[in-house]
Short mmCIF file of C-alpha atoms in Angstrom, two decimals:
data_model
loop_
_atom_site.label_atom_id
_atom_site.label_comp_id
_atom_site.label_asym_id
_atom_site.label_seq_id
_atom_site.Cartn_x
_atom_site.Cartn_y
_atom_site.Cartn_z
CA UNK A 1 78.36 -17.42 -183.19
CA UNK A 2 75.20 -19.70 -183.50
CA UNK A 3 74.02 -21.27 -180.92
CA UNK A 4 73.75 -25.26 -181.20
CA UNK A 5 70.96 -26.93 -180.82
CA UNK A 6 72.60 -28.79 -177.82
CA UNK A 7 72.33 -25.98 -176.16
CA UNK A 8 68.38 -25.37 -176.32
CA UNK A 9 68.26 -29.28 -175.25
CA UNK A 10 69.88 -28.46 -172.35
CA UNK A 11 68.52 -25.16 -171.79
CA UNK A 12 64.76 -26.96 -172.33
CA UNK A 13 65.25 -29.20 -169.77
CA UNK A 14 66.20 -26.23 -167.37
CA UNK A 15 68.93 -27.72 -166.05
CA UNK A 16 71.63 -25.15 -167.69
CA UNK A 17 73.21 -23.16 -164.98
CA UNK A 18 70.80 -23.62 -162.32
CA UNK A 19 71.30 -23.05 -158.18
CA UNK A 20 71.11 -26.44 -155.76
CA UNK A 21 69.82 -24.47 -153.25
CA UNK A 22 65.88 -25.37 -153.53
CA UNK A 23 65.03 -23.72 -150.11
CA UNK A 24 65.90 -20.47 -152.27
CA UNK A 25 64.08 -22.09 -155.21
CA UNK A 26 60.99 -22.34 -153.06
CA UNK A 27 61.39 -19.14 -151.43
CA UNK A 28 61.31 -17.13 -154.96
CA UNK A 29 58.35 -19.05 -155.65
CA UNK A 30 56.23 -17.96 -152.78
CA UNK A 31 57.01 -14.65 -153.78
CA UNK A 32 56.43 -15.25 -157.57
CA UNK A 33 53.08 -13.67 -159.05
CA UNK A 34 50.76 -15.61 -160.86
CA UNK A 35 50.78 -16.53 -164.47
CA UNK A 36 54.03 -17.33 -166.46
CA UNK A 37 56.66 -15.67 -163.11
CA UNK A 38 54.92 -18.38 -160.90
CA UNK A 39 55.35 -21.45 -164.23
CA UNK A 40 59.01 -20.72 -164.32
CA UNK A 41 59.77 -20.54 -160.33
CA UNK A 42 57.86 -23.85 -160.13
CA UNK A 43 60.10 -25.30 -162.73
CA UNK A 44 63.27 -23.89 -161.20
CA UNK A 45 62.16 -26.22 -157.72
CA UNK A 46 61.90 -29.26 -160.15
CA UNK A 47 65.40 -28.23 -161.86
CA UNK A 48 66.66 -28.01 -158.09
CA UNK A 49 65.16 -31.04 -157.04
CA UNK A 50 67.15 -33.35 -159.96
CA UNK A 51 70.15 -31.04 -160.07
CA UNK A 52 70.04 -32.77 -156.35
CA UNK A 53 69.53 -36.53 -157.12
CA UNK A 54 72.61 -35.74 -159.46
CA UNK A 55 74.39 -34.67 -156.56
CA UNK A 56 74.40 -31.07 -157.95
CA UNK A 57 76.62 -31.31 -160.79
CA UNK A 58 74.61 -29.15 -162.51
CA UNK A 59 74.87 -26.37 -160.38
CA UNK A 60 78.63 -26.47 -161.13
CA UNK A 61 77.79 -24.71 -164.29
CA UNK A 62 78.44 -21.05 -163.81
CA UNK A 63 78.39 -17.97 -166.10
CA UNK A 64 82.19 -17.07 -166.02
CA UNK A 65 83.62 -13.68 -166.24
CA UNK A 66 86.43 -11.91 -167.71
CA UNK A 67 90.05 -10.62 -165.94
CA UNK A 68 91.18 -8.67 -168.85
CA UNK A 69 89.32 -5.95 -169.20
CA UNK A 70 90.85 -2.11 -168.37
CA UNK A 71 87.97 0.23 -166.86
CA UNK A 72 90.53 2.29 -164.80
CA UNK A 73 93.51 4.44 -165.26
CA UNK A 74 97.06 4.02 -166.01
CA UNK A 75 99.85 3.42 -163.06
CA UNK A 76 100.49 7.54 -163.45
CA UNK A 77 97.44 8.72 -162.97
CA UNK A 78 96.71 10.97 -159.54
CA UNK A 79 93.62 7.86 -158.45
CA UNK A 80 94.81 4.51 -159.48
CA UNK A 81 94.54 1.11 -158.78
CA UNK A 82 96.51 -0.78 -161.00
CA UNK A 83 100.40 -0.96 -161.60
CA UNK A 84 99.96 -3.10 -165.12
CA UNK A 85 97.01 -2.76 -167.09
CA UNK A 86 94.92 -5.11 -168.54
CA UNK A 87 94.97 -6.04 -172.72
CA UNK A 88 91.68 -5.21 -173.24
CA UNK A 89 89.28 -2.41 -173.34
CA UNK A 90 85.34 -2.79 -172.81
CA UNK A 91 83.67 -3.94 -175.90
CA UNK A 92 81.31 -1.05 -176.01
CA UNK A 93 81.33 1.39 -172.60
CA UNK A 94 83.30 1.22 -169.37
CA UNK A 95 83.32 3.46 -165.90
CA UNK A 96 85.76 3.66 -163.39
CA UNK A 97 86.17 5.66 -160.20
CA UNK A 98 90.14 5.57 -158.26
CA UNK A 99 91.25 6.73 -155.11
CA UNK A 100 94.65 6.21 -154.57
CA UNK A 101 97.95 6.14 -156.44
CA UNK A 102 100.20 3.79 -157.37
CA UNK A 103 103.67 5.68 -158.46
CA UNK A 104 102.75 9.40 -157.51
CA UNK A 105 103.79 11.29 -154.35
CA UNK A 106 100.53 13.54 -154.49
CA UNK A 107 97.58 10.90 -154.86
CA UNK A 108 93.94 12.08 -155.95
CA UNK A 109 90.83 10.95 -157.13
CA UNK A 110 90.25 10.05 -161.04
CA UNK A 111 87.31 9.59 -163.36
CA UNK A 112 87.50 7.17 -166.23
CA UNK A 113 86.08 6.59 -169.20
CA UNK A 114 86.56 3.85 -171.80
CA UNK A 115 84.75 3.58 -175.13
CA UNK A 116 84.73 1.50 -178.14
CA UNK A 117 83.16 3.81 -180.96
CA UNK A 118 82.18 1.04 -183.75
CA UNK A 119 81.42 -1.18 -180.98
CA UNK A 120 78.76 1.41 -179.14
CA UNK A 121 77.35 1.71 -182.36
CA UNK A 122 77.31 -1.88 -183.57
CA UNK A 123 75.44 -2.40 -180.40
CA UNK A 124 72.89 -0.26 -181.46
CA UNK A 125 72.79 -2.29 -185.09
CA UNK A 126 73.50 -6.13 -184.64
CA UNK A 127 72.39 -6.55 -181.10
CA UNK A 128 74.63 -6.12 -177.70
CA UNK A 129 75.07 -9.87 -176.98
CA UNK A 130 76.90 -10.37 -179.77
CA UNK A 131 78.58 -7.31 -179.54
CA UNK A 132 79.42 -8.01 -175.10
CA UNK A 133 80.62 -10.92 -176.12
CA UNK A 134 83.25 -9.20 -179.13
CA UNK A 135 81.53 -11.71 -181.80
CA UNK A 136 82.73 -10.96 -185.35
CA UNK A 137 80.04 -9.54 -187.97
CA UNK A 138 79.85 -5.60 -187.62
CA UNK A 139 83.19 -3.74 -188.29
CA UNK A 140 85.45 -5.78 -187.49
CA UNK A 141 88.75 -3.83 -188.11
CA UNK A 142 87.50 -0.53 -186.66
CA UNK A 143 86.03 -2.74 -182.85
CA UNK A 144 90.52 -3.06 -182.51
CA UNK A 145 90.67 0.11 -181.38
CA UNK A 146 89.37 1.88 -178.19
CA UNK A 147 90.20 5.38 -176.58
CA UNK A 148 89.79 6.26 -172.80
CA UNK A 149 89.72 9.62 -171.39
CA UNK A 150 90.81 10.20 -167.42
CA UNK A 151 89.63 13.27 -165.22
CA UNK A 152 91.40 14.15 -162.37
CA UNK A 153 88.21 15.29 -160.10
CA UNK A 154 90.56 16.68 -156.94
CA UNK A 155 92.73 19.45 -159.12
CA UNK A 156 91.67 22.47 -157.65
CA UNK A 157 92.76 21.45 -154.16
CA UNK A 158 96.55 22.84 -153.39
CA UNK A 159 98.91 19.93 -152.28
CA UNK A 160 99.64 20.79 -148.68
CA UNK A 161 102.86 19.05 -148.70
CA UNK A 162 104.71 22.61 -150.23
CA UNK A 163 103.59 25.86 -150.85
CA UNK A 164 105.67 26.27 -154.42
CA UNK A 165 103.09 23.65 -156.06
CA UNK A 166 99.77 25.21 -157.17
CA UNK A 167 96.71 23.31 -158.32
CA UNK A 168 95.28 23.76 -161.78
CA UNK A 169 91.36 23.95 -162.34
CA UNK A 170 91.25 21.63 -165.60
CA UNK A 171 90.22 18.41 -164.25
CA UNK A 172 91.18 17.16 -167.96
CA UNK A 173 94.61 14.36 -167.54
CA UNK A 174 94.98 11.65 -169.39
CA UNK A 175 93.70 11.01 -173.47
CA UNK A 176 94.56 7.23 -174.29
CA UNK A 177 93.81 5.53 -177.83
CA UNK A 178 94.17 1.44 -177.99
CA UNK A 179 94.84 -0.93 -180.67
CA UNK A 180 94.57 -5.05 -180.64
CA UNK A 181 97.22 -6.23 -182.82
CA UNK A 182 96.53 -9.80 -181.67
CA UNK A 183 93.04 -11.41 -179.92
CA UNK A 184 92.89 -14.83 -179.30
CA UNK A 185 89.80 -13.89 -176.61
CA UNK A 186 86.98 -14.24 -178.91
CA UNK A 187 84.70 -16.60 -180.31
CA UNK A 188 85.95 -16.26 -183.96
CA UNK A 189 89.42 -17.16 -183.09
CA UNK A 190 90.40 -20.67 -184.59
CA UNK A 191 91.53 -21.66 -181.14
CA UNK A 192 87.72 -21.37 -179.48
CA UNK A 193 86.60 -22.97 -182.18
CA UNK A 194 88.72 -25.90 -181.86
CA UNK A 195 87.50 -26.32 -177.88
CA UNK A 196 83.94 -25.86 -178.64
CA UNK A 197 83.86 -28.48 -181.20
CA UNK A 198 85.55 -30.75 -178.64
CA UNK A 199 82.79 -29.33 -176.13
CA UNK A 200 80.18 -30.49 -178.84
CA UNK A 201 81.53 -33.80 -178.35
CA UNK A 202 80.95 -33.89 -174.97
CA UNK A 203 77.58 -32.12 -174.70
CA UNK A 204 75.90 -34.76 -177.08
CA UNK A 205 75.49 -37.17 -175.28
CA UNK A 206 74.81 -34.63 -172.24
CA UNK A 207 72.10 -33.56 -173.91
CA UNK A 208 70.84 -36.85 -174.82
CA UNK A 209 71.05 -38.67 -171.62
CA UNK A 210 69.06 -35.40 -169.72
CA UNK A 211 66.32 -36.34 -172.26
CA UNK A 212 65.99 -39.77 -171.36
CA UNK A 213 66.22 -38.51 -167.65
CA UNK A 214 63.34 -36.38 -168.55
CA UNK A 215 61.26 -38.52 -169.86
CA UNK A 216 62.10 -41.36 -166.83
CA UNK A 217 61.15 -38.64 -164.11
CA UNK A 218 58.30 -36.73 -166.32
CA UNK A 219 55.56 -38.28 -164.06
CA UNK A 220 56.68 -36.61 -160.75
CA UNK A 221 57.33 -34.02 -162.92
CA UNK A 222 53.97 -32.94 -163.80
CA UNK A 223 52.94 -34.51 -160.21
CA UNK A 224 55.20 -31.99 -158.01
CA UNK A 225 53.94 -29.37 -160.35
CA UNK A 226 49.80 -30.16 -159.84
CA UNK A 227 50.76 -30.70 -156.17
CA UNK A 228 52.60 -27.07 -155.56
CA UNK A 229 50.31 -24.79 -157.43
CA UNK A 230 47.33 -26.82 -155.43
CA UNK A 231 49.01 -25.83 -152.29
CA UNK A 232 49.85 -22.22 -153.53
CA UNK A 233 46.09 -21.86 -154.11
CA UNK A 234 45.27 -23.15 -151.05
CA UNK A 235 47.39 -19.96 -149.26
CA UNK A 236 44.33 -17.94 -150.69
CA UNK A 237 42.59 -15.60 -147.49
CA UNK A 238 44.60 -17.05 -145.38
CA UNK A 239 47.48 -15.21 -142.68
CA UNK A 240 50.27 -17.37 -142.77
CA UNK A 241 53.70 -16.27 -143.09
CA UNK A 242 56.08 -16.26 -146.14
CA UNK A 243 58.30 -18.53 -144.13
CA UNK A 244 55.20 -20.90 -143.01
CA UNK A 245 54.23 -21.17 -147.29
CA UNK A 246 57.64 -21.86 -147.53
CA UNK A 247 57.96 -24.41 -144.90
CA UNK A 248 54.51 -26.41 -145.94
CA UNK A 249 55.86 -25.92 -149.84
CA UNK A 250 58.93 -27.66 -149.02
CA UNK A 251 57.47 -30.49 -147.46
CA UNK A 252 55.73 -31.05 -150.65
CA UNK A 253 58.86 -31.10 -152.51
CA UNK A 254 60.45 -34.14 -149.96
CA UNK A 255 56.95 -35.62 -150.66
CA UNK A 256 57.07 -36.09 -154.62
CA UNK A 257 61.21 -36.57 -154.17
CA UNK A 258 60.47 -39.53 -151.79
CA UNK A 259 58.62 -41.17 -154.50
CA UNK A 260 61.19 -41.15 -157.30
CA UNK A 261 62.60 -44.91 -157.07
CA UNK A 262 66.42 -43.82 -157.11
CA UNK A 263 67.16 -47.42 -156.11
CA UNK A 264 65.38 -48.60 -158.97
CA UNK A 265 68.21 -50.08 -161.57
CA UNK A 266 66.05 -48.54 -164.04
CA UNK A 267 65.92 -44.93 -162.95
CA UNK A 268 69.13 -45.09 -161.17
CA UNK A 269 71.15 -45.97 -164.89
CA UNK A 270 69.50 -43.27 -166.12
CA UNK A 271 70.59 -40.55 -163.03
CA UNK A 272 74.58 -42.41 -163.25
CA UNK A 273 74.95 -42.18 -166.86
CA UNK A 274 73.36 -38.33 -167.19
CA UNK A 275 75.72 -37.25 -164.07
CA UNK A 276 78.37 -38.56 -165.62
CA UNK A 277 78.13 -37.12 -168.99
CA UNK A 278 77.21 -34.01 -167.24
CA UNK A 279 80.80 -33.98 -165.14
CA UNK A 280 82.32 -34.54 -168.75
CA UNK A 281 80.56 -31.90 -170.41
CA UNK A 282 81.86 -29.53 -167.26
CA UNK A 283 84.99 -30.67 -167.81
CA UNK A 284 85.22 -29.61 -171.77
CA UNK A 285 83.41 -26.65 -170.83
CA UNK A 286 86.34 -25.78 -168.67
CA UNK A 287 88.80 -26.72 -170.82
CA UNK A 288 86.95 -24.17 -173.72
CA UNK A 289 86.94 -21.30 -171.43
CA UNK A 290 90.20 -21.53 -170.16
CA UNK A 291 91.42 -21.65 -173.93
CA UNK A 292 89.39 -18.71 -174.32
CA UNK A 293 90.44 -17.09 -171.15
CA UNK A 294 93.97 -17.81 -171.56
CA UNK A 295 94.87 -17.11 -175.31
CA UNK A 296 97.26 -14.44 -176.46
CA UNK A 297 96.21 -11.03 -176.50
CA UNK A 298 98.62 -8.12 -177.78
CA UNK A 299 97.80 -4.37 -177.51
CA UNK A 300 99.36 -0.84 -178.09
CA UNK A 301 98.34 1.83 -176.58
CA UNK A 302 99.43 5.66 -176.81
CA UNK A 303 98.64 8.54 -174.07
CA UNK A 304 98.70 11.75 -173.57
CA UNK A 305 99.01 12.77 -169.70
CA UNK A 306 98.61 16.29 -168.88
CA UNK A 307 100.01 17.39 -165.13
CA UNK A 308 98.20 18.28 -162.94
CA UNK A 309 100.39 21.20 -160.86
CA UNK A 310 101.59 24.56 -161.93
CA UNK A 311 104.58 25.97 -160.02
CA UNK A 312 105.43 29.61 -158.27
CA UNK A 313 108.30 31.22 -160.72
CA UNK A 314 111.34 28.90 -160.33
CA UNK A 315 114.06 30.85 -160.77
CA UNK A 316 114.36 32.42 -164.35
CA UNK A 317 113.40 28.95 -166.08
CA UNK A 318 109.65 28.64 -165.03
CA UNK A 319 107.61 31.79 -165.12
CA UNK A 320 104.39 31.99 -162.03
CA UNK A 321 101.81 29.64 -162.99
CA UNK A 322 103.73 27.48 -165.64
CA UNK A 323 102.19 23.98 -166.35
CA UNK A 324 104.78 21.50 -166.87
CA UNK A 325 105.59 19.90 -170.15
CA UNK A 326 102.66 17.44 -170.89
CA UNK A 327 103.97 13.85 -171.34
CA UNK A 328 103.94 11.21 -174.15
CA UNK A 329 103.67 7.50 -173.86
CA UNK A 330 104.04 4.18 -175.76
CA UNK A 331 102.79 1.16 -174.33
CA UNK A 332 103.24 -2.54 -175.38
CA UNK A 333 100.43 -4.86 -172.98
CA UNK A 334 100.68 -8.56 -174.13
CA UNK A 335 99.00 -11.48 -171.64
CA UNK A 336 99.09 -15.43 -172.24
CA UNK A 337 97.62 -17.80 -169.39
CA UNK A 338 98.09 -21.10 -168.21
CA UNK A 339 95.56 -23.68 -170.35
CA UNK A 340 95.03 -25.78 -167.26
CA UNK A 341 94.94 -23.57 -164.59
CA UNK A 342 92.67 -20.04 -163.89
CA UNK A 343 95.50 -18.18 -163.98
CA UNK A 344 96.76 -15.52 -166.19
CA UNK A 345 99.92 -13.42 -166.68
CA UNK A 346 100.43 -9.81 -168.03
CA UNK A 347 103.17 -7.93 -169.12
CA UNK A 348 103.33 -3.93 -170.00
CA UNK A 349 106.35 -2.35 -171.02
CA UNK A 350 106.43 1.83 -171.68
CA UNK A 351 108.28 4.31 -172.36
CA UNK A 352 107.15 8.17 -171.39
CA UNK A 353 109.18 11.67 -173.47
CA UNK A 354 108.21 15.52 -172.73
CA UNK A 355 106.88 17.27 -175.14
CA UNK A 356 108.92 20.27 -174.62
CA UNK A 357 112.59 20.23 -173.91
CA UNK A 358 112.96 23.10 -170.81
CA UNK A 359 115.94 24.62 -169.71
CA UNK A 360 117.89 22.23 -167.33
CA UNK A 361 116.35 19.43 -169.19
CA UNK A 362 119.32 16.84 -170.83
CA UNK A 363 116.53 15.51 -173.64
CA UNK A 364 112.67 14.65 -174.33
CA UNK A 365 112.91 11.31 -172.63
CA UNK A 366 111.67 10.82 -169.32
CA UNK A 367 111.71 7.17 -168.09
CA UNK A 368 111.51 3.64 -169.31
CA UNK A 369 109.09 1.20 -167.86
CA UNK A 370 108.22 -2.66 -167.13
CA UNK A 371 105.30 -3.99 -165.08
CA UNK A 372 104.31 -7.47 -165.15
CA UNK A 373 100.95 -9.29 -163.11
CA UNK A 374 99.66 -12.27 -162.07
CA UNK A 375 95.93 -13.03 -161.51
CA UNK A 376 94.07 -15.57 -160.63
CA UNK A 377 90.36 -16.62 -161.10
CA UNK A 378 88.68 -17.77 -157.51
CA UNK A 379 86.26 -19.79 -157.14
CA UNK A 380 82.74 -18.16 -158.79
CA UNK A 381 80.18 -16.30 -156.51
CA UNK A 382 76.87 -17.40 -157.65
CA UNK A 383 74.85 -15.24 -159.49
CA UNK A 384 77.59 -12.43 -158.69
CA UNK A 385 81.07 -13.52 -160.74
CA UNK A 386 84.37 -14.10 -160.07
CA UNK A 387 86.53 -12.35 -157.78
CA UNK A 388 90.33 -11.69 -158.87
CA UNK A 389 93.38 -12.05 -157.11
CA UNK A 390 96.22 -10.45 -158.43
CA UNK A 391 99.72 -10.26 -157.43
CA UNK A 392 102.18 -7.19 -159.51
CA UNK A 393 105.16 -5.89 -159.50
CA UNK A 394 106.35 -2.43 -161.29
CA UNK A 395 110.32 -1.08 -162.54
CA UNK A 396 110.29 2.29 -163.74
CA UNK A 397 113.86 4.15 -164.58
CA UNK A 398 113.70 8.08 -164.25
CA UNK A 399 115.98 9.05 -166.93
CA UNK A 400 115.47 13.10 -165.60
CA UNK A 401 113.45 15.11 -163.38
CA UNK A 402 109.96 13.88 -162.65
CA UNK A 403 108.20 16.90 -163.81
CA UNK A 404 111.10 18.06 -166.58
CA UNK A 405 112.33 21.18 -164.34
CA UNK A 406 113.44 21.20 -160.18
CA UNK A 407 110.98 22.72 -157.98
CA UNK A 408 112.64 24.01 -154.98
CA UNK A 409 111.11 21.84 -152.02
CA UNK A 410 108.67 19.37 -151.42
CA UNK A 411 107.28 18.37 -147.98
CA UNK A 412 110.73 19.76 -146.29
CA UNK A 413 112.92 17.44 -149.25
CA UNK A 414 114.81 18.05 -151.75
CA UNK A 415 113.44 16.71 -155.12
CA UNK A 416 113.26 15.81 -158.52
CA UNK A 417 115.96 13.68 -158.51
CA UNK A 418 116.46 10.71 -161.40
CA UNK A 419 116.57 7.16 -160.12
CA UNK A 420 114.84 3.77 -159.65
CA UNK A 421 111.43 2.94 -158.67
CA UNK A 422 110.08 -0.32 -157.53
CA UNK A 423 106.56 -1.17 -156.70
CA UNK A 424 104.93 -4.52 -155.44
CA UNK A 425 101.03 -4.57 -155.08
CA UNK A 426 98.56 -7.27 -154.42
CA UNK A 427 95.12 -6.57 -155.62
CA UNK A 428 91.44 -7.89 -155.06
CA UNK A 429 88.48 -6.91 -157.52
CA UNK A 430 85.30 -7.98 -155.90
CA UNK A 431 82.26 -8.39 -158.14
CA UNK A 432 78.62 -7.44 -157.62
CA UNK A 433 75.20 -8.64 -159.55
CA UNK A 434 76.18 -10.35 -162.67
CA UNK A 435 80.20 -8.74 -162.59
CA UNK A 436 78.67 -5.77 -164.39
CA UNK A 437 80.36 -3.80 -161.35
CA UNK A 438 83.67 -4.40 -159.85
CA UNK A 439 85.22 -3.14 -156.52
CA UNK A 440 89.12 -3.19 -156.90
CA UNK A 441 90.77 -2.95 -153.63
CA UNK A 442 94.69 -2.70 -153.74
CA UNK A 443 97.74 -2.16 -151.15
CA UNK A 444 101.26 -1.12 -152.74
CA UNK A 445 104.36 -0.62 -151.69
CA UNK A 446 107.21 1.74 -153.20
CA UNK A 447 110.71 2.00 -152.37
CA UNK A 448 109.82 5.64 -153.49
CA UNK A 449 107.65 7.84 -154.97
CA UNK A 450 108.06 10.29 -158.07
CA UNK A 451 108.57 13.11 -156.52
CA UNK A 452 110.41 12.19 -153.43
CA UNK A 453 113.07 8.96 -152.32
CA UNK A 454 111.01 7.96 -149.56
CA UNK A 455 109.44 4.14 -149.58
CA UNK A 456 105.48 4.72 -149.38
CA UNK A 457 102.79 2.12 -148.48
CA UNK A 458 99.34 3.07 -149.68
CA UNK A 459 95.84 1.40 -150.03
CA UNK A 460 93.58 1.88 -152.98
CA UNK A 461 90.20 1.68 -153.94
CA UNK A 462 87.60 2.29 -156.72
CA UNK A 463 84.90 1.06 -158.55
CA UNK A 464 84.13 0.25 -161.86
CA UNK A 465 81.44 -0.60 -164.45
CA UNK A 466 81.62 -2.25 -167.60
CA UNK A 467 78.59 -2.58 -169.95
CA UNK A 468 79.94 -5.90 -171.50
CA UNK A 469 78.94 -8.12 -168.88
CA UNK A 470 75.60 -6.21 -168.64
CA UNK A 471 74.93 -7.02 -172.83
CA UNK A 472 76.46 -10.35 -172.58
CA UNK A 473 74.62 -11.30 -169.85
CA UNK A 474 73.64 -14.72 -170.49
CA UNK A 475 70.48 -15.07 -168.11
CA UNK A 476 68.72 -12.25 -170.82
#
């Protein structure tokens, strides 16, 4: 997607996405070195210094990050933080570390990895903007689909809850491949487009009325400019303190603001009418995100889990050291959100079949599943992202056996017993510089586990990276 020449107006004036705070503004300026670093952190004080006569509706501007991206592992999985997934996999490269599970009596720690093949190399090809931000132009068709791999990094520790479970070595669990029937998340789709052109509407005269504000403030402009770099000099040889620059640089600042005639009917049109077309440019920028945000997005998804346990010989059905059957699953993810609002709903619905029928085994299915989510956007961290709140709630019907065949005992109770399974959880992913890394932090509560009908309250934690928001990132 091109940008428009709106943009550069807006991004030439320096105005785009810039901090209020010009104490920090001044701050990275002492600290700046000389040459082009110390030009730009002197014209990040002047952006401050208007995006404050504006009553900092600039600063309201801020980059905005995605809540529907899967890094982790499924509900399953030994380390997990999630009951319902997220639609969409990383664009090109995504990390996650679990502790924790959601749905399984014997928790662990999982590893795991997401990749888009034709996106990692498109990345390499058409640049990794485009590609972080899943613009159309390099193999389109073949960027729908996405596998994930998931290690289970504690097999190799026996469960101490029963002696007739014994951990396997192979770390290997869970193979996942993902396909986007439907994306209305992305730039090409006819929805965006429709929203930015309404944006365009809006930022016109945004742009235009921050040039005229240029040119009505360009003398104390270039004045606050000749004034700070004469006092920056003047630090030469001498002891002071970074706080002392800081404290004589800011008094500079309040020198040249104090001189800009704000009560003038002149300048003071000027500051009204850009503020206000800068409030309604904010305003159709939100409405173009949220459109963006919110759109329908349809996925399948199909897995192959590998358990993580072999047994002692159970009776004359399951020979020593017998893995059991490795399980199959089809998943439907579809998520729509609320136009208006910064929140967004999810629904998955699965279905999970052995691939061996055992003896004591009625058939090949083993449970039926519905999980459904609720997040919501807070307010934006500068310069960090957004955090997400997220409220979830899981069904899942045993149809048989958890593991396809009875094992004798588990922590003193008899199990493997069909039934119901109901799990609430309430979730908080905290982000870190520029959202590249999230910190999920989750509590959940089961009226039982898989392998045993006792309710279970459990906290989980993990971390995760995703290389979109590093490519995409649009401060580069």
């Amino acid at each position: 997607m091109r940008k428009l020449w709106i943009v550069a107006s807006l991004g030439g004036l320096g105005l785009w996405a810039q901090s209020s705070d010009t104490k920090a503004a001044v701050s990275a300026l002492v600290k700046a070195g000389a040459g082009n670093a110390r030009d730009e952190a002197v014209s990040t004080v002047w952006n401050s210094l208007v995006d404050e006569l504006m009553s900092g509706g600039a600063s309201q501007f801020l980059a905005r990050r995605r809540a529907d991206i899967r890094n982790g592992a499924s509900s399953g999985a030994a380390g997990s933080t999630s009951t319902v997934l997220n639609p969409l996999l990383p664009a090109a490269f995504g990390f996650a570390f679990e502790n924790g599970s959601a749905v399984r009596t014997v928790s662990g720690n999982t590893t795991t990895i997401s990749v888009n093949p034709a996106g990692l190399i498109c990345a390499t090809r058409v640049g990794a903007s485009a590609i972080g931000l899943r613009e159309e132009g390099c193999q389109d068709y073949l960027r729908r689909w996405g596998i994930s791999l998931t290690f289970d990094t504690s097999r190799g520790k026996n469960p101490t809850a029963t002696s007739t479970l014994k951990a396997l070595s192979d770390q290997f669990a869970e193979a996942a491949i993902r396909y986007e029937v439907v994306n209305q998340r992305k730039p090409g789709s006819a929805r965006f487009k429709q929203a930015l052109h309404d944006w365009t509407d809006k930022a016109k005269p945004a742009a235009n009325s921050m040039n005229r504000l240029d040119i009505k403030l360009r003398p104390f402009h270039a004045e606050l400019e000749s004034k700070l770099k004469a006092k920056l000099d003047s630090f030469q040889g001498t002891n002071k303190s970074d706080d002392q620059k800081t404290a004589e640089l800011l008094d500079v600042v309040r020198e040249v603001k104090g001189k800009i005639p704000v009560a003038d009917p002149d300048v003071s049109s000027v500051l009204t009418e850009a503020a206000a077309n800068w409030r309604d440019l904010l305003k159709a920028d939100d409405r173009a995100y949220n459109t963006f945000a919110h759109g329908w997005v349809a996925t399948a998804e199909y897995s192959l889990e590998r358990p993580d346990i072999a047994t002692d010989a159970v009776g004359a059905s399951v020979p020593q050291g017998t893995r059991p059957p490795s399980l199959h699953t089809a998943r439907f993810v579809v998520s729509r959100g609320l136009m208006n609002y910064n929140l967004d709903f999810t629904l998955n619905f699965s279905s999970s079949w052995f691939d061996q029928k055992r003896p004591g085994m009625t058939s090949l299915w083993r449970d039926a599943q519905v999980a459904g989510d609720a997040k919501w956007r807070l307010r934006d961290i500068p310069d960090f992202g957004t955090p997400i709140l997220s409220m979830a709630g899981l069904y899942m019907h045993l149809n048989q056996r958890p593991l396809g065949f009875a094992i004798p005992e588990f922590s003193g109770t008899k199990i493997n017993e069909p039934g119901n399974i109901g799990v609430f959880q309430a979730k908080l992913e905290l982000p870190t510089a520029n959202a590249a890394v999230r910190i999920p932090i989750s509590f959940t509560y089961a009226n039982r586990t898989d392998l045993i009908k006792e309710s279970d309250v459990r906290g989980q934690i993990g971390i995760s990276l995703n290389l979109d928001s590093v490519f995409a990132n649009p401060s580069k």
